[in-house]
Each structure stands twice: as structure tokens, then as C-alpha cells.
Short mmCIF file of C-alpha atoms in Angstrom, two decimals:
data_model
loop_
_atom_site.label_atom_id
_atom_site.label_comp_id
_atom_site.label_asym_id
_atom_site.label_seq_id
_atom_site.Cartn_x
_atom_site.Cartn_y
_atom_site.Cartn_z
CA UNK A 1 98.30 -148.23 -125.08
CA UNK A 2 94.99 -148.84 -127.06
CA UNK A 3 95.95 -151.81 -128.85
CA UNK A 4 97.38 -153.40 -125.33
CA UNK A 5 93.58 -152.15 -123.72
CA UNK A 6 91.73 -154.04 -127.09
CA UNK A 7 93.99 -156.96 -126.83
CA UNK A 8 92.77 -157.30 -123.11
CA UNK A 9 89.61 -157.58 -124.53
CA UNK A 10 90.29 -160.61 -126.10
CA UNK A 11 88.50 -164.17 -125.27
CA UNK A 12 90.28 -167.34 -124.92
CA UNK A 13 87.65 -168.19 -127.97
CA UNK A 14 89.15 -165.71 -130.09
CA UNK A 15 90.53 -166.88 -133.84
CA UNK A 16 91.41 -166.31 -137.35
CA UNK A 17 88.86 -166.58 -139.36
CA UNK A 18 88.36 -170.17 -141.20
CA UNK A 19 85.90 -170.68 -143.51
CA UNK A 20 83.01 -173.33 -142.51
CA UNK A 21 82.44 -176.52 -143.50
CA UNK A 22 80.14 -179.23 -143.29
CA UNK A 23 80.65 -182.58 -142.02
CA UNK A 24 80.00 -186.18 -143.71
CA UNK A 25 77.58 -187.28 -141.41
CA UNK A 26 77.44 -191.24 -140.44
CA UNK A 27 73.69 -192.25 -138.92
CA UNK A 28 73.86 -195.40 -136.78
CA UNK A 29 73.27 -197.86 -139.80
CA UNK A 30 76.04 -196.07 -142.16
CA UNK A 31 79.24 -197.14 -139.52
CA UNK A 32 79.89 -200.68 -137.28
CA UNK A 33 80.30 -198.94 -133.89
CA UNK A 34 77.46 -199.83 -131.41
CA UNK A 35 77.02 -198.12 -127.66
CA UNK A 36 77.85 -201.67 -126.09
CA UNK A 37 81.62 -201.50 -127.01
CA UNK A 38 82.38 -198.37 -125.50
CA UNK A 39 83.11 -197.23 -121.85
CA UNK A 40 80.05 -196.89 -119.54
CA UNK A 41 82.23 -193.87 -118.01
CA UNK A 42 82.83 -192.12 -121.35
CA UNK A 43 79.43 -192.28 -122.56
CA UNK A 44 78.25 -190.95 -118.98
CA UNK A 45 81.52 -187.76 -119.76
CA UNK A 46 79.84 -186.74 -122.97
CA UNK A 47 75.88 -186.91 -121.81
CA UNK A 48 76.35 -185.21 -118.66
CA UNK A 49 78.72 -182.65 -120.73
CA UNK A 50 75.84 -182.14 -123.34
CA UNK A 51 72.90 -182.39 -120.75
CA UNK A 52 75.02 -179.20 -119.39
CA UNK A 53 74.70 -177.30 -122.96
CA UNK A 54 78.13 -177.95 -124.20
CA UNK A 55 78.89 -179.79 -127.04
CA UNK A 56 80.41 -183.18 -126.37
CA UNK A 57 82.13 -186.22 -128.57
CA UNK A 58 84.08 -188.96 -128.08
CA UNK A 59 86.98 -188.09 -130.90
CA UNK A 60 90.16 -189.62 -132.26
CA UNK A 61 92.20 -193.08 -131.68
CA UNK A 62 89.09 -194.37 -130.02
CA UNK A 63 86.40 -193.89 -132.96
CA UNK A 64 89.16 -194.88 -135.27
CA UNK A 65 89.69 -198.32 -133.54
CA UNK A 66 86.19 -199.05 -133.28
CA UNK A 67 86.03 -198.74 -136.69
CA UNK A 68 88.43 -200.63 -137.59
CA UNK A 69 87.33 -203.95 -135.16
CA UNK A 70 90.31 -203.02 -132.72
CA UNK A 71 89.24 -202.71 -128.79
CA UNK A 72 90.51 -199.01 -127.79
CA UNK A 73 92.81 -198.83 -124.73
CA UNK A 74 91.35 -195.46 -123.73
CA UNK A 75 88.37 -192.72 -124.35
CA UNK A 76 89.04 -189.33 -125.30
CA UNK A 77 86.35 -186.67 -125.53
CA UNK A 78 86.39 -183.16 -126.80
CA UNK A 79 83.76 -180.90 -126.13
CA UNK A 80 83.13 -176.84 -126.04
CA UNK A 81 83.51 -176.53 -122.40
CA UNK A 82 86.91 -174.69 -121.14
CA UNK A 83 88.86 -177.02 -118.65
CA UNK A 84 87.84 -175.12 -116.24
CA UNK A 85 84.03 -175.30 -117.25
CA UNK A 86 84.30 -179.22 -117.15
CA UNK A 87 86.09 -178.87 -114.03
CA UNK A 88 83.23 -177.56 -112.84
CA UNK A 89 81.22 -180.17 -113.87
CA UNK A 90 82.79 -182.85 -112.47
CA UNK A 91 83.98 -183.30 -109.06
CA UNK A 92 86.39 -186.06 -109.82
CA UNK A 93 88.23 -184.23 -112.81
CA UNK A 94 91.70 -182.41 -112.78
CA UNK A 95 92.68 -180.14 -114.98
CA UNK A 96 96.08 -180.45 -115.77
CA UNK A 97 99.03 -179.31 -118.10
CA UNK A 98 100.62 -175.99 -119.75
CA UNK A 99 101.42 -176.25 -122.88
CA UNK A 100 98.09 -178.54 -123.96
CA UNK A 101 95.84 -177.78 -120.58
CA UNK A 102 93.19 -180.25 -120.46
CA UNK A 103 91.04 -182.42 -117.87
CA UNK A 104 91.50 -185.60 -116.64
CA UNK A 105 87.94 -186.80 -115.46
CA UNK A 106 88.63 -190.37 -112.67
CA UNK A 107 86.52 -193.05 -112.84
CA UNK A 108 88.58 -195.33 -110.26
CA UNK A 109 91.43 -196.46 -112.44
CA UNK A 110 89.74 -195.75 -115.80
CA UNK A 111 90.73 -191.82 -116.51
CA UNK A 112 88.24 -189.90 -119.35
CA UNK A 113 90.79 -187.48 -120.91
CA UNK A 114 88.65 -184.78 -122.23
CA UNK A 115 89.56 -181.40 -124.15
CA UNK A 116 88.23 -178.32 -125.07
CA UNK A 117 88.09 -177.73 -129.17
CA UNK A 118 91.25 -176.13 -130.19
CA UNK A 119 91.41 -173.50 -133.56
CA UNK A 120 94.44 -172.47 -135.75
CA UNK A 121 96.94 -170.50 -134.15
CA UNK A 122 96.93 -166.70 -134.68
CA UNK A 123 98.82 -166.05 -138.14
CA UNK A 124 100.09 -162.52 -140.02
CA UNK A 125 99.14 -159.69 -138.10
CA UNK A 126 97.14 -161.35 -135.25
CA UNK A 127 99.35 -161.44 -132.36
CA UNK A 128 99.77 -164.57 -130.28
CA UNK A 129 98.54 -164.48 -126.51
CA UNK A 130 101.62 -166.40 -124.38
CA UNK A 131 99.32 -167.53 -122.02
CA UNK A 132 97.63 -169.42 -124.98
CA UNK A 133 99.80 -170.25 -127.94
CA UNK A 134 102.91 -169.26 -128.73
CA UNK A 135 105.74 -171.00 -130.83
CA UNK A 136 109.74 -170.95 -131.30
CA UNK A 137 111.71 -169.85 -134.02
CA UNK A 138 111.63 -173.11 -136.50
CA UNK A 139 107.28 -173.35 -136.05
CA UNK A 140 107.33 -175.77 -133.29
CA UNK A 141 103.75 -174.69 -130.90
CA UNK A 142 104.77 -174.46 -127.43
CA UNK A 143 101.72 -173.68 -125.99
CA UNK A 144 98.40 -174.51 -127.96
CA UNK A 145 95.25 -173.30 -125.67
CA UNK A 146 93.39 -171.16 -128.53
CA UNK A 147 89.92 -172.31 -128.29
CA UNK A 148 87.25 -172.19 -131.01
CA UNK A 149 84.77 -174.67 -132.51
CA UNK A 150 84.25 -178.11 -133.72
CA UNK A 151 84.94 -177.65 -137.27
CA UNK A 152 88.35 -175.55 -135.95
CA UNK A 153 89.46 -178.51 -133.91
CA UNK A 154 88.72 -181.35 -136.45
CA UNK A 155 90.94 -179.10 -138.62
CA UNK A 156 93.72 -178.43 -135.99
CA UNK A 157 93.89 -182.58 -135.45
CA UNK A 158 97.23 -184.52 -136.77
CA UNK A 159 95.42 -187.35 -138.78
CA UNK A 160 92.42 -187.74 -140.90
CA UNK A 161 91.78 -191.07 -138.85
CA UNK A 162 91.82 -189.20 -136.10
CA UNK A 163 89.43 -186.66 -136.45
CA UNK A 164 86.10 -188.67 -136.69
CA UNK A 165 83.55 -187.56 -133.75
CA UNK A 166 81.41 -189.98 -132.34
CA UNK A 167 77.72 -188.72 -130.56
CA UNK A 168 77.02 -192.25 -128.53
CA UNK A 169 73.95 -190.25 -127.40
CA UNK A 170 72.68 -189.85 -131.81
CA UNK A 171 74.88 -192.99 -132.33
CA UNK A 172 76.33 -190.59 -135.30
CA UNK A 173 79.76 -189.66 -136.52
CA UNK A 174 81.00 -186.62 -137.43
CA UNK A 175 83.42 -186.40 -139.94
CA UNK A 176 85.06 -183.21 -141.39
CA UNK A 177 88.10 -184.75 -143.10
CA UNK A 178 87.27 -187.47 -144.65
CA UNK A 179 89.03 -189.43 -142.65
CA UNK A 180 86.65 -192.24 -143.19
CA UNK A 181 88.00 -192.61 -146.73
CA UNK A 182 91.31 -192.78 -145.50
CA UNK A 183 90.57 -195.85 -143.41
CA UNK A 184 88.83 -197.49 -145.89
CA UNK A 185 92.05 -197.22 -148.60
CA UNK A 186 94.45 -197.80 -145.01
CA UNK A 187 96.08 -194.55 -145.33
CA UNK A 188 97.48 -191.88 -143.07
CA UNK A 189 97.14 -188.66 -143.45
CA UNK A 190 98.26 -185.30 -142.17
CA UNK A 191 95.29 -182.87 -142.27
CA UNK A 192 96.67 -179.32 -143.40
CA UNK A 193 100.36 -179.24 -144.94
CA UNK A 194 102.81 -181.54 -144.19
CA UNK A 195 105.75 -179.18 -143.32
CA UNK A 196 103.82 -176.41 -141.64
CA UNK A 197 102.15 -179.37 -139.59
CA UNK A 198 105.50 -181.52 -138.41
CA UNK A 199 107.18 -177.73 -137.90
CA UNK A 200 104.38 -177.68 -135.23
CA UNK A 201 105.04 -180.57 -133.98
CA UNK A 202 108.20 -182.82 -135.14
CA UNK A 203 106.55 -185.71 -132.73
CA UNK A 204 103.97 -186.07 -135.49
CA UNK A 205 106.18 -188.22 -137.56
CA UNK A 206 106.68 -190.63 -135.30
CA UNK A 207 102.87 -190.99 -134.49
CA UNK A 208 102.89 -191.51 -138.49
CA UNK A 209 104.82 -194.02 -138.19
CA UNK A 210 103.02 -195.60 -135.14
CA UNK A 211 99.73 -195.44 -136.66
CA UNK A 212 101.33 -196.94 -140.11
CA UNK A 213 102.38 -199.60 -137.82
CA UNK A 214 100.00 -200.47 -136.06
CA UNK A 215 97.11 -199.75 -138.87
CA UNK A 216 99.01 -201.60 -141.44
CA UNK A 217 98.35 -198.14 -143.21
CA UNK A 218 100.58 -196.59 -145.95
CA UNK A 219 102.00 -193.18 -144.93
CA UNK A 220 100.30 -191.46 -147.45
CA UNK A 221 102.94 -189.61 -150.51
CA UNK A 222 102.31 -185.71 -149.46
CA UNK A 223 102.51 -186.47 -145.81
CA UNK A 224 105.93 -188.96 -145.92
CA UNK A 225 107.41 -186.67 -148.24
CA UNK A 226 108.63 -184.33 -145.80
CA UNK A 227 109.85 -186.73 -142.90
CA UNK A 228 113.55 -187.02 -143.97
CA UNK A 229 114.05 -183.44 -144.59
CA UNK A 230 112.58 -182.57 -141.49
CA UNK A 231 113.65 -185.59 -139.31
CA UNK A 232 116.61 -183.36 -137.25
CA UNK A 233 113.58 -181.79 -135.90
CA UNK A 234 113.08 -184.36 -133.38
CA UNK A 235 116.07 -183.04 -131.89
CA UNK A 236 114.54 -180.25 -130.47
CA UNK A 237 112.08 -182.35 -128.53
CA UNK A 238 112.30 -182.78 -124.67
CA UNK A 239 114.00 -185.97 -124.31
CA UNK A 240 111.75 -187.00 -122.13
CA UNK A 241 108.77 -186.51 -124.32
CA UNK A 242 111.10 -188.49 -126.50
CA UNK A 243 111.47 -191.41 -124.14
CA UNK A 244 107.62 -191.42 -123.82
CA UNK A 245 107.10 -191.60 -127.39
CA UNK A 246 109.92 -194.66 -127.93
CA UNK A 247 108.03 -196.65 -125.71
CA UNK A 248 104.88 -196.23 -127.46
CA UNK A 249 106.68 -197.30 -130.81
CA UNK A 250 108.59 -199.91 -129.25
CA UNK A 251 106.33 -201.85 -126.67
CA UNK A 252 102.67 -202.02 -128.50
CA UNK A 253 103.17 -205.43 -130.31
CA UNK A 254 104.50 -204.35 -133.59
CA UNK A 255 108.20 -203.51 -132.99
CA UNK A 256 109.73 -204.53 -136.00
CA UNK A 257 107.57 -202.73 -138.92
CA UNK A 258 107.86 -199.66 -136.59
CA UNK A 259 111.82 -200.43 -136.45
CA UNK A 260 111.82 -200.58 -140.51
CA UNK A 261 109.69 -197.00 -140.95
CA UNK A 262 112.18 -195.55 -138.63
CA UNK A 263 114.81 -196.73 -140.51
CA UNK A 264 113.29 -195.99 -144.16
CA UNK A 265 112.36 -192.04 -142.84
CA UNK A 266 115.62 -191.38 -141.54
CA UNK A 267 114.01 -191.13 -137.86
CA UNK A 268 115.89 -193.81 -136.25
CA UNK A 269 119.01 -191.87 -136.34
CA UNK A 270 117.88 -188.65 -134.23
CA UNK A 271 116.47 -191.53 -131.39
CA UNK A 272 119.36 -193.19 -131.63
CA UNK A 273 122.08 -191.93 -133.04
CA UNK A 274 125.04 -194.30 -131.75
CA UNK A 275 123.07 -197.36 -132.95
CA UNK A 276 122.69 -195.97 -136.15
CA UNK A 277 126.03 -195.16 -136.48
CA UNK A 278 126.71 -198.85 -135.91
CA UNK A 279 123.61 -200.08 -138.35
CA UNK A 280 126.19 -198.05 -140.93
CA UNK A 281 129.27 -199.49 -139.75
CA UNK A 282 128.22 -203.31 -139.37
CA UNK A 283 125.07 -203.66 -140.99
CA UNK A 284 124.30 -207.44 -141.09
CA UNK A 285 124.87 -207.83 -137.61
CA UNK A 286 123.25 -204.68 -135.61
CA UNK A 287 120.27 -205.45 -137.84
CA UNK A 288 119.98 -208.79 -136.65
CA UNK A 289 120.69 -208.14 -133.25
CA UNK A 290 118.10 -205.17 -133.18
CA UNK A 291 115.53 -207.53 -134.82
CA UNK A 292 115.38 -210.47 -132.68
CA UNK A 293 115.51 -208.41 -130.13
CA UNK A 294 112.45 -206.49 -131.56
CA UNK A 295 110.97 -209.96 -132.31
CA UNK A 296 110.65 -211.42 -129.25
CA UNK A 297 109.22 -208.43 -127.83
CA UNK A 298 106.44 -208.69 -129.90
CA UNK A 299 106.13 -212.20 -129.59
CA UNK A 300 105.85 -211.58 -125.34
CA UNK A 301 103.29 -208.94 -126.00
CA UNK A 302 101.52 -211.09 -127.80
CA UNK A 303 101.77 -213.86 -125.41
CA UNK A 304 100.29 -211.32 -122.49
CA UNK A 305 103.90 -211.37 -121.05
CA UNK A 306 105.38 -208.90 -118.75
CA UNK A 307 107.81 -206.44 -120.64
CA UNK A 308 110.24 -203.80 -119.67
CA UNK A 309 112.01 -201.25 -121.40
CA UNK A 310 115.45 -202.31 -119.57
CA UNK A 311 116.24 -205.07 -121.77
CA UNK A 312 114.70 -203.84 -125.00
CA UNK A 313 116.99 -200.53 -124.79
CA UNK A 314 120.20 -202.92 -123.96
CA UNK A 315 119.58 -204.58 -126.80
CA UNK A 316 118.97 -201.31 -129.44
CA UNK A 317 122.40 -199.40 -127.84
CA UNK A 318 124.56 -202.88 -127.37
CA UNK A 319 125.75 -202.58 -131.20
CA UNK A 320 127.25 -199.51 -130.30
CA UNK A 321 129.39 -200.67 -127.73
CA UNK A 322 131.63 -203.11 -128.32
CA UNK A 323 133.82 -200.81 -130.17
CA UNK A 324 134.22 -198.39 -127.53
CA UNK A 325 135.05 -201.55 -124.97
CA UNK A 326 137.47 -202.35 -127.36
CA UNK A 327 139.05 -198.95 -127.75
CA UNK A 328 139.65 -198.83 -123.94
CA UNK A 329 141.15 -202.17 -123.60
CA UNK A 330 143.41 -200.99 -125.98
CA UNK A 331 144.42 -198.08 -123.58
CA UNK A 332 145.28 -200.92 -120.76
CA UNK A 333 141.90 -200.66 -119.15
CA UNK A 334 140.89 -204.38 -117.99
CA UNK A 335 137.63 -205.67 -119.70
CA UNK A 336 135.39 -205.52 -116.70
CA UNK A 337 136.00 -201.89 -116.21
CA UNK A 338 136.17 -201.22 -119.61
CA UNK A 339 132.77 -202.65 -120.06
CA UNK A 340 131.12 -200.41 -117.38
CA UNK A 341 133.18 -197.28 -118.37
CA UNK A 342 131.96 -197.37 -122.27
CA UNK A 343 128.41 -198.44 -120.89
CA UNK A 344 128.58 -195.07 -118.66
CA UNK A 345 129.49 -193.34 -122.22
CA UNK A 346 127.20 -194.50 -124.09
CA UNK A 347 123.84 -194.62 -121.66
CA UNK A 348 125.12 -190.96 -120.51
CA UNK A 349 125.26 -189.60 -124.21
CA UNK A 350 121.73 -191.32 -125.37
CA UNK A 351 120.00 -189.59 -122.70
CA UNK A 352 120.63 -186.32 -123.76
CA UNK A 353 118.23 -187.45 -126.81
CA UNK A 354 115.95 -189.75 -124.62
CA UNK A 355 115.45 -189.53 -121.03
CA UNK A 356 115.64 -193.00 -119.97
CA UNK A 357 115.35 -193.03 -116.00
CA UNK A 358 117.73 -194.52 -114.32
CA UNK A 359 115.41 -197.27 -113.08
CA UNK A 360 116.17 -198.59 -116.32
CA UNK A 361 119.80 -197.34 -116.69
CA UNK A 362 121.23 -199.35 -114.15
CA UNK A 363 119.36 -202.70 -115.23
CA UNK A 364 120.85 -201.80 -118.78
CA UNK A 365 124.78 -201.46 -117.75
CA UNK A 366 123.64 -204.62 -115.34
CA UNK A 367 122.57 -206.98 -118.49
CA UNK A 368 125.87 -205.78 -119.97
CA UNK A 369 128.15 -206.44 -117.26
CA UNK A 370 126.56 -209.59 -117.39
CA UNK A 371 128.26 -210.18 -120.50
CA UNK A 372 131.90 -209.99 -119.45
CA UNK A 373 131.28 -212.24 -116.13
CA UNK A 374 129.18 -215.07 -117.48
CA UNK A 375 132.49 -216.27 -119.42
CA UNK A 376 134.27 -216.39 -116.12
CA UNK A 377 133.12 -219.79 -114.47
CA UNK A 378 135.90 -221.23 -112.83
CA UNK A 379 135.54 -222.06 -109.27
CA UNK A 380 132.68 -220.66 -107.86
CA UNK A 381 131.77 -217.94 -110.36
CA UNK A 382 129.34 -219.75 -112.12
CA UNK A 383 126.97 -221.05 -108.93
CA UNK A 384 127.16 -217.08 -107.90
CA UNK A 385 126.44 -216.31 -111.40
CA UNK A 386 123.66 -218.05 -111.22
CA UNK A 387 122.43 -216.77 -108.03
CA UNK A 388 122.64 -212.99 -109.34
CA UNK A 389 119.39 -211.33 -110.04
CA UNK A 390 120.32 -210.13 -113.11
CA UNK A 391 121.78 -213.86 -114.30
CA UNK A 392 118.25 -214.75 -116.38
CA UNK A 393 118.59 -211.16 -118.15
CA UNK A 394 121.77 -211.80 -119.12
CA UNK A 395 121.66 -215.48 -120.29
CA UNK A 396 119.01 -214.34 -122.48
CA UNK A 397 121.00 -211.36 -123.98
CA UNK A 398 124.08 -213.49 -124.58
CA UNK A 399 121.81 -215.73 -126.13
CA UNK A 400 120.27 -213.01 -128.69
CA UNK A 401 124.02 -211.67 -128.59
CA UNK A 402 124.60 -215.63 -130.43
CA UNK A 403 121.69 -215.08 -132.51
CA UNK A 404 123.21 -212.21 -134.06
CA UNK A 405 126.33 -214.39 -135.06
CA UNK A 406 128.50 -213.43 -132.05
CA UNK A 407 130.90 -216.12 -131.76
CA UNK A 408 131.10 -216.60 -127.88
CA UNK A 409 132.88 -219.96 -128.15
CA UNK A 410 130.06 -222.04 -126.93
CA UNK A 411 129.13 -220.17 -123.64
CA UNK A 412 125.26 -219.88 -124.44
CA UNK A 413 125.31 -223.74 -124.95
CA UNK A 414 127.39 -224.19 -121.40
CA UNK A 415 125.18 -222.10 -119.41
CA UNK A 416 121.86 -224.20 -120.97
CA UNK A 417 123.41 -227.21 -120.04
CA UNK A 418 124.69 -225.49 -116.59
CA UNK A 419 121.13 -224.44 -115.46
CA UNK A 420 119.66 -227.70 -115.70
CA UNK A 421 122.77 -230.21 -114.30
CA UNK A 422 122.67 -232.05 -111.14
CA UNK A 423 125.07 -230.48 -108.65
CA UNK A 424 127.61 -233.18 -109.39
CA UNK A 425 127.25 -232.35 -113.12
CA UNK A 426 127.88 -228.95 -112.39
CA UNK A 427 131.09 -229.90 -110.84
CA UNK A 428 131.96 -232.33 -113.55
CA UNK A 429 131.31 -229.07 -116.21
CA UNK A 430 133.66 -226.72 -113.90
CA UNK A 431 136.77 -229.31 -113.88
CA UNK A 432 135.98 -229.72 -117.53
CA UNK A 433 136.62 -225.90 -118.13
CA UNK A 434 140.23 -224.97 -119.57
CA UNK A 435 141.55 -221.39 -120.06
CA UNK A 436 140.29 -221.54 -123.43
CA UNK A 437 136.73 -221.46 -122.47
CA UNK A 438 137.09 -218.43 -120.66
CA UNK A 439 137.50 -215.39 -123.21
CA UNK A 440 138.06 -212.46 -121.92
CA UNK A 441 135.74 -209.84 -123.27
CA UNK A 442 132.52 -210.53 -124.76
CA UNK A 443 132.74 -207.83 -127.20
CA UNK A 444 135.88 -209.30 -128.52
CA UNK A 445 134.55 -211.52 -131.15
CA UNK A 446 132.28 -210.67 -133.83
CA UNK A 447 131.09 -212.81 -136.89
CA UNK A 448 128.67 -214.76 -138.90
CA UNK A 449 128.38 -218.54 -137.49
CA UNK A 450 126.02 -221.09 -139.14
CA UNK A 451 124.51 -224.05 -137.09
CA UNK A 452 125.39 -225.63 -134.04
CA UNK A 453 123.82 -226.62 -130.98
CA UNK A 454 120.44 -225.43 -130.68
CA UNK A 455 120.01 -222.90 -127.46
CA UNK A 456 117.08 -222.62 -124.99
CA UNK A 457 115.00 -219.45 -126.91
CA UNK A 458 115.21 -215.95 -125.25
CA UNK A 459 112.99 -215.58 -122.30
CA UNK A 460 113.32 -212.22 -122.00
CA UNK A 461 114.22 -211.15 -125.27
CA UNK A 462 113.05 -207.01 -125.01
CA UNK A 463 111.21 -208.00 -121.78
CA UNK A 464 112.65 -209.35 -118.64
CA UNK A 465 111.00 -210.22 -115.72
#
């Protein structure tokens, strides 16, 4: 009874004990970032915050990115105020989430996500408060709301390189981790150990890898150690978190390295686990395949094209499929239905391990069914071919399916040629078309093929329109 009457006691603040330290402080001429480059909105967040007699920074991807000459796509601010304090403060903020409440302050379409300093978790004999931490059995935090200071919540941060705090009112940066050594030497680095800290949160490996990628960093030896032991953690993640986090990897303009870390760590595997099984099974190809695909992705972002995750997932799962078309042919099933029964299969399986909605679902088994139809021209398949929404899609992924080495018997080179004809030429090409021209499952065929006509380039390769 008394310890449940302390224990009510107890404020949100409360935490084990750490011992203090003391920043590496950065005046204005010691660091390149300068007042001009960052959000009018932010800056206004952290005075108003600090005018109020909290304390008040602009922390994390954003400081890092200003150092490093990158433009940040977003602000984040941490501060000593309780949501509900800077809820207070602002009449256009919104305090949202459970298991990491914070505050979402509007400025139109720009949102300032600000949070309150976190501390260590209670550990040994302190017992946790559900309503403000608690974890499962293998470490992972399911609900991290313990408050405490600055120098707690640089500590309780993933990355080195991301816990620098910037003052834009002193124009100084804060930095308790020496995470501006790290991103001089291009290095990340888990702050705290390694295990303990990817327990917490198996997500933090793939932001390792993210930042790696996107830094051009080095995962630095203590902190990559762990990742393949610990990789089958990720399989304990929502798989919608999960489908969040792909898309960060994925579509941010550097695809491929990310694709090769995931590989190399053994991470790829728990995302995707049929298309790994087929990167082990047929190596030269689904490599290929996944690359261009990965390739041109990058190359649209780049560009400042439009990109979808539709096409880009059709292209990471296809390698997988073929086989299981193949197996239900084999059965008597007739390709067409074949196609959209393994598709059903395989989409239905990968979303137990990543949520993909099914506004992208159904443009996936789409592109594929493409695949089977777009050899069938005779008549007047081809002009309603051609009319289908999904036709450019699926020109373009039998098109990477060639660049792979698929041997498709010329059909990428026909349906160039098709597009731009004259309608008499299109006739011409129909009458021209003999039985042999019209395989009959796209999956069928398989190999290595060196020159040959060269094809229109991917449009859509990991985009679509």
C-alpha cells in the first residue's frame, strides 16, 4: 500500500540518476549554419518556447544537414515543456501519439514537430510507469514518455549526428556527444551500446543504414557489429511502421547503396524475405532486376519526377514470382490465372512483414498481369492494350524485365515500334505476327541475352505516373 501511495507521488520528470556532463559548445563563428537557412516558423517555435521560460532547440536531422551543406526537409525542436505545456502555448499545435506523445505545431502546410526532452528508462529496482515507458520481453520500448533534461535526452538520441542542438536565438550549438567529430570523419554512430540500443528499437538499424546512405557515412565498427545478429528483430515491428520505414530507404534518391547495406547487414531478408530467397536462388538476375529498377528510381528523383511505391515494390517482389507461376501452370492452371493467383500469394504473404495498402497492391498485381497480356497481340489485343491505363507501367516493367536478361522473344522491341506506327503500320505489324511471337507466359523464360535492338529506356522504372 505505501509503495503504491509513494509511487503516486511520482512526476512525469522523474529518472535514474545519470551523471552530468558538459557540452562542446559551438559560438556562431566555430560552425557554417547561419539564421537565414532555417525556417522563419521554427525559429519563431523555439523563441516563443524560450520567451515562455522553457528551454528550446532546434535538434537532430536538421542541425546535422545544415552542417553538412544539405537543405533539411523539416524542423524538429525539443524543448523542456510537456506536450501539454506547449500545447498550451500554441493555439495551432496538436499533441499527438502514445507510445512517443509529442506536438505537432501548424504553420499552414509547414508542421514544427516539437518534443519534450526524454531520459533513460527506469532500470533495476525502479519500476516502470505504463502510462510512460514500458517495454516487452526482448528490450524493445513500447512506450517512451519519461521526461528529464537536456543532457538526458541528447543521451537517449539514436545517433551522434543527431544529437547536436542548435539555439538560432545564441546562434550556438550544443553538443553532448561529439557528434560533431563524427561528421567530420563521416561516421555513424549509436550513442550508448549497440545491442541494448537496437533491443530498444530494432528500426534503428535501418535508420543506420539510411543515414550511411544518404551521408555517404561509414556505419561505424561497434555500432554495425551487432546488426546481423540482431536483424530478426525487425520482425517484431508493426508492419506498417515497416512499410513507412521502406519508403524512406527506398524513395530518397539513393536506392541502390541503401539496397547494398541491406543486403551486406542481413536486413534485406526480414523486409523481404521472398525476394531474398530468390537473390539466393538466381543471383545474377534478381540482382539486376532489383538494381535497375533501384536505378531509375533514383535517376527520376533526381530528375524532380513523380514516383510511386507501386512500381518500385513490383519490381523488388517480381523475382519471386515466376517460380510460383510456374509451379501452378504445372498443376493445369492457365497462365493468366496463374499469374494473378501466385501474385495474390505472394503480395498477401509480404504484407504480413510490410503493410503495403492496397492502393498500391492492386497497381502491383496490375503491372504484373500486364506481363502475361502484352504478348497476346493478335487481333485487337494490342490497340486495347494500348488503351489500358496500366499499358505505360507495364511496357516499362517488361522493358526492365529485358534488362535483367529475360528473353521475351523480342516483345519490348514490338511494342516500341507498336507505339509509334501509323495505324496502317500497326496493321501491317499485327498480320506480321505468327504463333511464335506470342509466348505464353512471361515468366516462362529466363536467361542472360547480350545485345540486340536497343529499347526506348524505362519511363517509369520504380516510379510510374
Amino acid at each position: 500500500m505505501l509503495k503504491k501511495l509513494f509511487k503516486s507521488f511520482r512526476s512525469p520528470l522523474r529518472r535514474a540518476h545519470q551523471p552530468h556532463s558538459t557540452p562542446h559548445v559551438l559560438n556562431n563563428n566555430q560552425h557554417p549554419i547561419q539564421r537565414g537557412q532555417i525556417s522563419r516558423h521554427a525559429i519563431s517555435v523555439v523563441e516563443r518556447l524560450q520567451n515562455a521560460g522553457y528551454e528550446a532547440y532546434l535538434v537532430g536531422g536538421c542541425v546535422r544537414d545544415l552542417l553538412l551543406g544539405i537543405e533539411p526537409k523539416d524542423f524538429d525542436v525539443a524543448t523542456s515543456a510537456t506536450p501539454e505545456q506547449v500545447r498550451a502555448e500554441f493555439r495551432n499545435a496538436r499533441v499527438i501519439g502514445r507510445r512517443f506523445k509529442l506536438v505537432h505545431v501548424h504553420f499552414g502546410r509547414e508542421i514544427i514537430e516539437t518534443a519534450t526532452f526524454r531520459a533513460n528508462h527506469p532500470e533495476g529496482d525502479e519500476e516502470e510507469n505504463s502510462n510512460q515507458s514500458s517495454r516487452n520481453e526482448s528490450g524493445r520500448i513500447l512506450r517512451d514518455n519519461v521526461y528529464g533534461t537536456l543532457e538526458d535526452d541528447a543521451q537517449r538520441r539514436d545517433f551522434t549526428i543527431n544529437a547536436l542542438y542548435y539555439d538560432p536565438v545564441s546562434e550556438r550549438i550544443l553538443d553532448y556527444a561529439n557528434g560533431m567529430h563524427d561528421i567530420r570523419n563521416n561516421l555513424v554512430r549509436l550513442i550508448g551500446n549497440p545491442t541494448q540500443r537496437y533491443q530498444e528499437d530494432p528500426v534503428r538499424m535501418l535508420r543506420a543504414v539510411r543515414f550511411a546512405a544518404k551521408l555517404d557515412f561509414d556505419i561505424e565498427k561497434h555500432s554495425a557489429d551487432p546488426i546481423h545478429d540482431l536483424a530478426h528483430l525487425l520482425g517484431g515491428i508493426p508492419a506498417a511502421r515497416l512499410f513507412d520505414e521502406v519508403l524512406k530507404l527506398f524513395l530518397s534518391g539513393y536506392a541502390i547503396y541503401t539496397y547494398d547495406l541491406l543486403v551486406d547487414y542481413g536486413l534485406f531478408g526480414q523486409l523481404f524475405p521472398a525476394s531474398a530467397a530468390a537473390l539466393r536462388q538466381n543471383p545474377e538476375y534478381t540482382d539486376t532486376l532489383i538494381r535497375n529498377a533501384l536505378d531509375n528510381t533514383d535517376l527520376r528523383i533526381h530528375q524532380g519526377k513523380p514516383v510511386t511505391p507501386a512500381f518500385l515494390f513490383a519490381a523488388l517482389l517480381w523475382p519471386a514470382l515466376p517460380a510460383r507461376v510456374i509451379r501452378l501452370q504445372e498443376r493445369g492452371m492457365p497462365a493468366i490465372p496463374a499469374m494473378q493467383e501466385a501474385a495474390h500469394e505472394l503480395i498477401a504473404e509480404q504484407c504480413q512483414r510490410i503493410a503495403v495498402p492496397k492502393r498500391f497492391t492492386m497497381p502491383i498485381r496490375e503491372i504484373w498481369d500486364m506481363q502475361e497480356r502484352l504478348p497476346r497481340r493478335s487481333g485487337k489485343r494490342a490497340d486495347l492494350l494500348l488503351e489500358n491505363p496500366r499499358f505505360r507501367a507495364g511496357y516499362d516493367f517488361l522493358l526492365l524485365r529485358e534488362s535483367a536478361g529475360e528473353e521475351t522473344g523480342g516483345l519490348g522491341d514490338w511494342w516500341t515500334e507498336y507505339q509509334d506506327a501509323s495505324d496502317s503500320d500497326r496493321r501491317v505489324m499485327i498480320r506480321n505476327l505468327s504463333s511464335k511471337d506470342e509466348p505464353g507466359s512471361a515468366p516462362r523464360k529466363r536467361r542472360r541475352s547480350g545485345g540486340g535492338k536497343r529499347k526506348r529506356a524505362p519511363q517509369n522504372g520504380g516510379a510510374g505516373e
